[in-house]
Amino acid sequence: TLGKTPQQMGLYPDGLDAAPAKHGDDTLPTASKRALLAGWPLWSVALPFAMALFVQVGMMTHQFRFLTLNMGESQAALIMALSGIMAVIGRVGTGFIVDRVDRRLVACINFSLQGAALALLTLGSDPALIWAGWLLFGLGVGNQVTLSGLIVQVEFSRRDFARAIALVVAITQATYAFGPGSIGVLAQWSGSYTLPLMITAVILAAAAILIMVGRPGPR
């Protein structure tokens, strides 16, 4: 962390010669980590994103192996490259609207799109299904790592934002670290990726519901 804040160095927002007057909850003490972890508001963001990133990191790790079981390596590499392009398109597109819509709803749609993509991949080895499934999944990849911070930004006060987002990131990272191994074990045990795909699609559906159920009430 920085040794001094901009305000302590005499640096204020553009156009201001002094610090803006404090008002509202800016004058209240910062919530402790324990208090944040004990509250549902933090978990209502951390839990669904932990579930979603568990799926995303796990499936992206296994993407090449899944693809090469159904097609040649050059075609698999092309799908992976296009999945990355779709991630950029999805993230940039969301950036144009995210300030004007319910951010939890955007996350819900994102989870649902990726869940539908994985469900599509369970339908068979037809190349058209595989292309459609992975490109649709890729569309949500970029948003999955940024939307949690955008939700925390609007649902937590400025005094609590840094600590809240740090906890959310820590929880999601600790969870998605188990994604690749878990999916690999399921695939090896069942003999194919069908069972892991079905389970991860259900996890994303649950995350989509949870992110909306956790919406805070009016302040």
Coordinates of C-alpha atoms in Angstrom, one line a residue:
T1 CA 0.0 0.0 0.0
L2 CA 1.0 3.6 -0.4
G3 CA 2.8 5.3 2.5
K4 CA 0.7 8.4 2.1
T5 CA -2.6 9.1 0.6
P6 CA -3.0 11.8 -2.1
Q7 CA -4.9 14.0 0.4
Q8 CA -2.0 13.8 2.9
M9 CA 0.3 15.0 0.1
G10 CA -2.0 18.0 -0.6
L11 CA -3.3 16.5 -3.8
Y12 CA -7.1 16.7 -4.4
P13 CA -9.5 15.9 -7.2
D14 CA -9.1 18.1 -10.3
G15 CA -10.4 21.6 -9.8
L16 CA -10.4 21.5 -6.0
D17 CA -7.9 23.5 -3.9
A18 CA -8.8 21.6 -0.7
A19 CA -10.3 18.3 0.3
P20 CA -14.0 18.1 -0.3
A21 CA -16.2 18.2 2.8
K22 CA -17.0 14.8 4.3
H23 CA -20.6 13.8 4.5
G24 CA -22.8 10.8 5.1
D25 CA -21.0 7.5 5.8
D26 CA -17.6 8.9 4.9
T27 CA -17.3 10.1 8.5
L28 CA -18.0 6.6 9.9
P29 CA -15.1 4.2 10.9
T30 CA -13.9 1.6 8.4
A31 CA -15.4 -1.8 8.9
S32 CA -13.0 -4.5 10.0
K33 CA -12.3 -7.6 8.0
R34 CA -14.1 -9.7 10.6
A35 CA -17.2 -7.5 10.3
L36 CA -17.2 -7.7 6.5
L37 CA -16.7 -11.5 6.5
A38 CA -19.5 -11.8 9.0
G39 CA -22.0 -10.0 6.8
W40 CA -24.1 -11.3 3.9
P41 CA -23.4 -8.3 1.6
L42 CA -19.8 -9.4 1.1
W43 CA -20.7 -13.1 0.6
S44 CA -23.5 -12.3 -1.7
V45 CA -20.8 -11.1 -4.2
A46 CA -17.9 -13.4 -3.2
L47 CA -19.8 -16.7 -3.3
P48 CA -21.4 -16.5 -6.7
F49 CA -18.2 -15.2 -8.3
A50 CA -16.2 -17.9 -6.6
M51 CA -18.5 -20.5 -8.1
A52 CA -18.4 -18.9 -11.5
L53 CA -14.6 -18.5 -11.6
F54 CA -14.2 -22.1 -10.3
V55 CA -16.0 -23.1 -13.5
Q56 CA -14.3 -20.7 -15.8
V57 CA -10.7 -21.3 -14.7
G58 CA -11.3 -25.1 -14.6
M59 CA -12.9 -25.3 -18.1
M60 CA -10.4 -22.9 -19.7
T61 CA -7.6 -25.1 -18.4
H62 CA -9.1 -28.1 -20.0
Q63 CA -10.3 -26.4 -23.2
F64 CA -7.4 -27.6 -25.4
R65 CA -7.7 -31.2 -24.2
F66 CA -11.5 -31.2 -24.7
L67 CA -11.1 -29.8 -28.2
T68 CA -8.4 -32.2 -29.3
L69 CA -10.6 -35.1 -28.3
N70 CA -13.1 -34.0 -31.0
M71 CA -10.9 -32.3 -33.7
G72 CA -7.4 -31.6 -34.9
E73 CA -5.0 -29.4 -33.0
S74 CA -5.0 -26.6 -35.6
Q75 CA -8.8 -26.2 -35.4
A76 CA -8.6 -26.4 -31.6
A77 CA -6.1 -23.6 -31.5
L78 CA -8.3 -21.5 -33.8
I79 CA -11.2 -21.9 -31.5
M80 CA -9.1 -21.0 -28.5
A81 CA -7.9 -17.8 -30.2
L82 CA -11.4 -16.8 -31.2
S83 CA -12.6 -17.5 -27.7
G84 CA -10.0 -14.9 -26.5
I85 CA -11.3 -12.4 -29.1
M86 CA -14.9 -13.1 -27.9
A87 CA -13.8 -12.3 -24.3
V88 CA -12.5 -8.9 -25.4
I89 CA -15.7 -8.2 -27.3
G90 CA -17.8 -9.2 -24.3
R91 CA -15.8 -7.1 -21.9
V92 CA -15.7 -4.0 -24.1
G93 CA -19.4 -4.3 -25.0
T94 CA -20.3 -4.5 -21.3
G95 CA -18.2 -1.5 -20.6
F96 CA -20.5 0.6 -22.7
I97 CA -23.6 -0.2 -20.7
V98 CA -22.5 -1.3 -17.2
D99 CA -22.9 2.2 -15.7
R100 CA -26.5 2.4 -16.9
V101 CA -27.9 -1.0 -15.8
D102 CA -28.1 -3.2 -12.7
R103 CA -24.6 -4.7 -12.4
R104 CA -25.9 -7.8 -10.6
L105 CA -28.3 -8.4 -13.5
V106 CA -25.3 -8.1 -15.9
A107 CA -23.5 -10.7 -13.8
C108 CA -26.5 -13.0 -13.8
I109 CA -26.7 -12.8 -17.6
N110 CA -23.0 -13.5 -17.9
F111 CA -23.2 -16.6 -15.6
S112 CA -26.3 -17.8 -17.6
L113 CA -24.6 -17.4 -21.0
Q114 CA -21.6 -19.4 -19.9
G115 CA -23.9 -22.0 -18.3
A116 CA -25.9 -22.3 -21.5
A117 CA -22.6 -22.7 -23.4
L118 CA -21.5 -25.6 -21.3
A119 CA -24.9 -27.2 -21.6
L120 CA -24.6 -26.9 -25.3
L121 CA -21.3 -28.7 -25.2
T122 CA -22.9 -31.7 -23.6
L123 CA -25.2 -32.3 -26.6
G124 CA -22.6 -34.1 -28.7
S125 CA -19.4 -33.8 -30.7
D126 CA -20.9 -32.0 -33.7
P127 CA -18.4 -29.3 -34.8
A128 CA -21.1 -26.7 -35.0
L129 CA -22.1 -27.3 -31.3
I130 CA -18.5 -27.2 -30.2
W131 CA -17.8 -23.9 -32.0
A132 CA -21.0 -22.3 -30.7
G133 CA -20.5 -23.5 -27.2
W134 CA -16.9 -22.3 -26.8
L135 CA -17.4 -19.0 -28.5
L136 CA -20.5 -18.3 -26.3
F137 CA -18.5 -19.3 -23.3
G138 CA -15.6 -17.0 -24.3
L139 CA -18.0 -14.1 -24.6
G140 CA -18.4 -14.1 -20.8
V141 CA -14.7 -14.7 -19.9
G142 CA -13.6 -11.1 -19.7
N143 CA -16.5 -10.0 -17.6
Q144 CA -16.1 -12.7 -15.0
V145 CA -13.0 -11.1 -13.5
T146 CA -14.2 -7.5 -13.5
L147 CA -17.9 -7.5 -12.6
S148 CA -17.3 -8.4 -8.9
G149 CA -15.3 -5.2 -8.4
L150 CA -17.9 -3.1 -10.2
I151 CA -20.6 -4.5 -7.9
V152 CA -18.6 -3.9 -4.8
Q153 CA -18.0 -0.3 -6.0
V154 CA -21.7 0.5 -5.9
E155 CA -22.7 -1.6 -2.9
F156 CA -20.0 -0.7 -0.4
S157 CA -19.0 2.7 0.8
R158 CA -15.7 4.3 -0.2
R159 CA -14.2 3.7 3.2
D160 CA -14.9 -0.1 2.9
F161 CA -14.2 -0.6 -0.8
A162 CA -10.5 -1.5 -0.7
R163 CA -11.0 -4.0 2.1
A164 CA -14.1 -5.5 0.7
I165 CA -12.7 -6.0 -2.8
A166 CA -9.5 -7.5 -1.4
L167 CA -11.6 -10.1 0.5
V168 CA -13.7 -10.9 -2.5
V169 CA -10.6 -11.5 -4.6
A170 CA -9.0 -13.6 -1.9
I171 CA -12.1 -15.8 -1.6
T172 CA -12.5 -16.2 -5.3
Q173 CA -8.9 -17.0 -5.9
A174 CA -8.8 -19.6 -3.1
T175 CA -11.8 -21.2 -4.7
Y176 CA -11.0 -21.3 -8.4
A177 CA -7.6 -22.8 -7.6
F178 CA -9.4 -26.1 -7.2
G179 CA -11.3 -25.8 -10.5
P180 CA -8.8 -27.5 -12.9
G181 CA -8.0 -30.4 -10.6
S182 CA -11.7 -31.0 -9.8
I183 CA -12.8 -31.0 -13.4
G184 CA -9.8 -33.3 -14.3
V185 CA -10.7 -35.8 -11.6
L186 CA -14.4 -35.9 -12.7
A187 CA -13.4 -36.3 -16.4
Q188 CA -11.0 -39.1 -15.6
W189 CA -13.4 -40.9 -13.2
S190 CA -16.4 -40.6 -15.7
G191 CA -14.4 -41.3 -18.8
S192 CA -15.5 -38.1 -20.6
Y193 CA -16.1 -34.4 -20.1
T194 CA -19.9 -34.8 -20.2
L195 CA -20.3 -35.1 -16.4
P196 CA -18.0 -32.2 -15.6
L197 CA -19.8 -30.1 -18.2
M198 CA -23.2 -30.9 -16.7
I199 CA -22.0 -30.2 -13.1
T200 CA -20.4 -26.9 -14.1
A201 CA -23.5 -25.8 -16.0
V202 CA -25.5 -26.4 -12.8
I203 CA -23.0 -24.5 -10.7
L204 CA -23.3 -21.5 -13.0
A205 CA -27.1 -21.6 -12.9
A206 CA -26.9 -21.6 -9.1
A207 CA -24.4 -18.6 -9.2
A208 CA -26.8 -16.7 -11.5
I209 CA -29.7 -17.2 -9.0
L210 CA -27.5 -16.4 -6.0
I211 CA -26.2 -13.1 -7.5
M212 CA -29.8 -11.9 -7.8
V213 CA -31.0 -13.2 -4.5
G214 CA -28.2 -11.4 -2.8
R215 CA -29.2 -8.0 -4.2
P216 CA -29.3 -5.5 -1.4
G217 CA -32.5 -3.8 -0.3
P218 CA -33.1 -0.1 -0.5
R219 CA -30.8 2.0 1.7

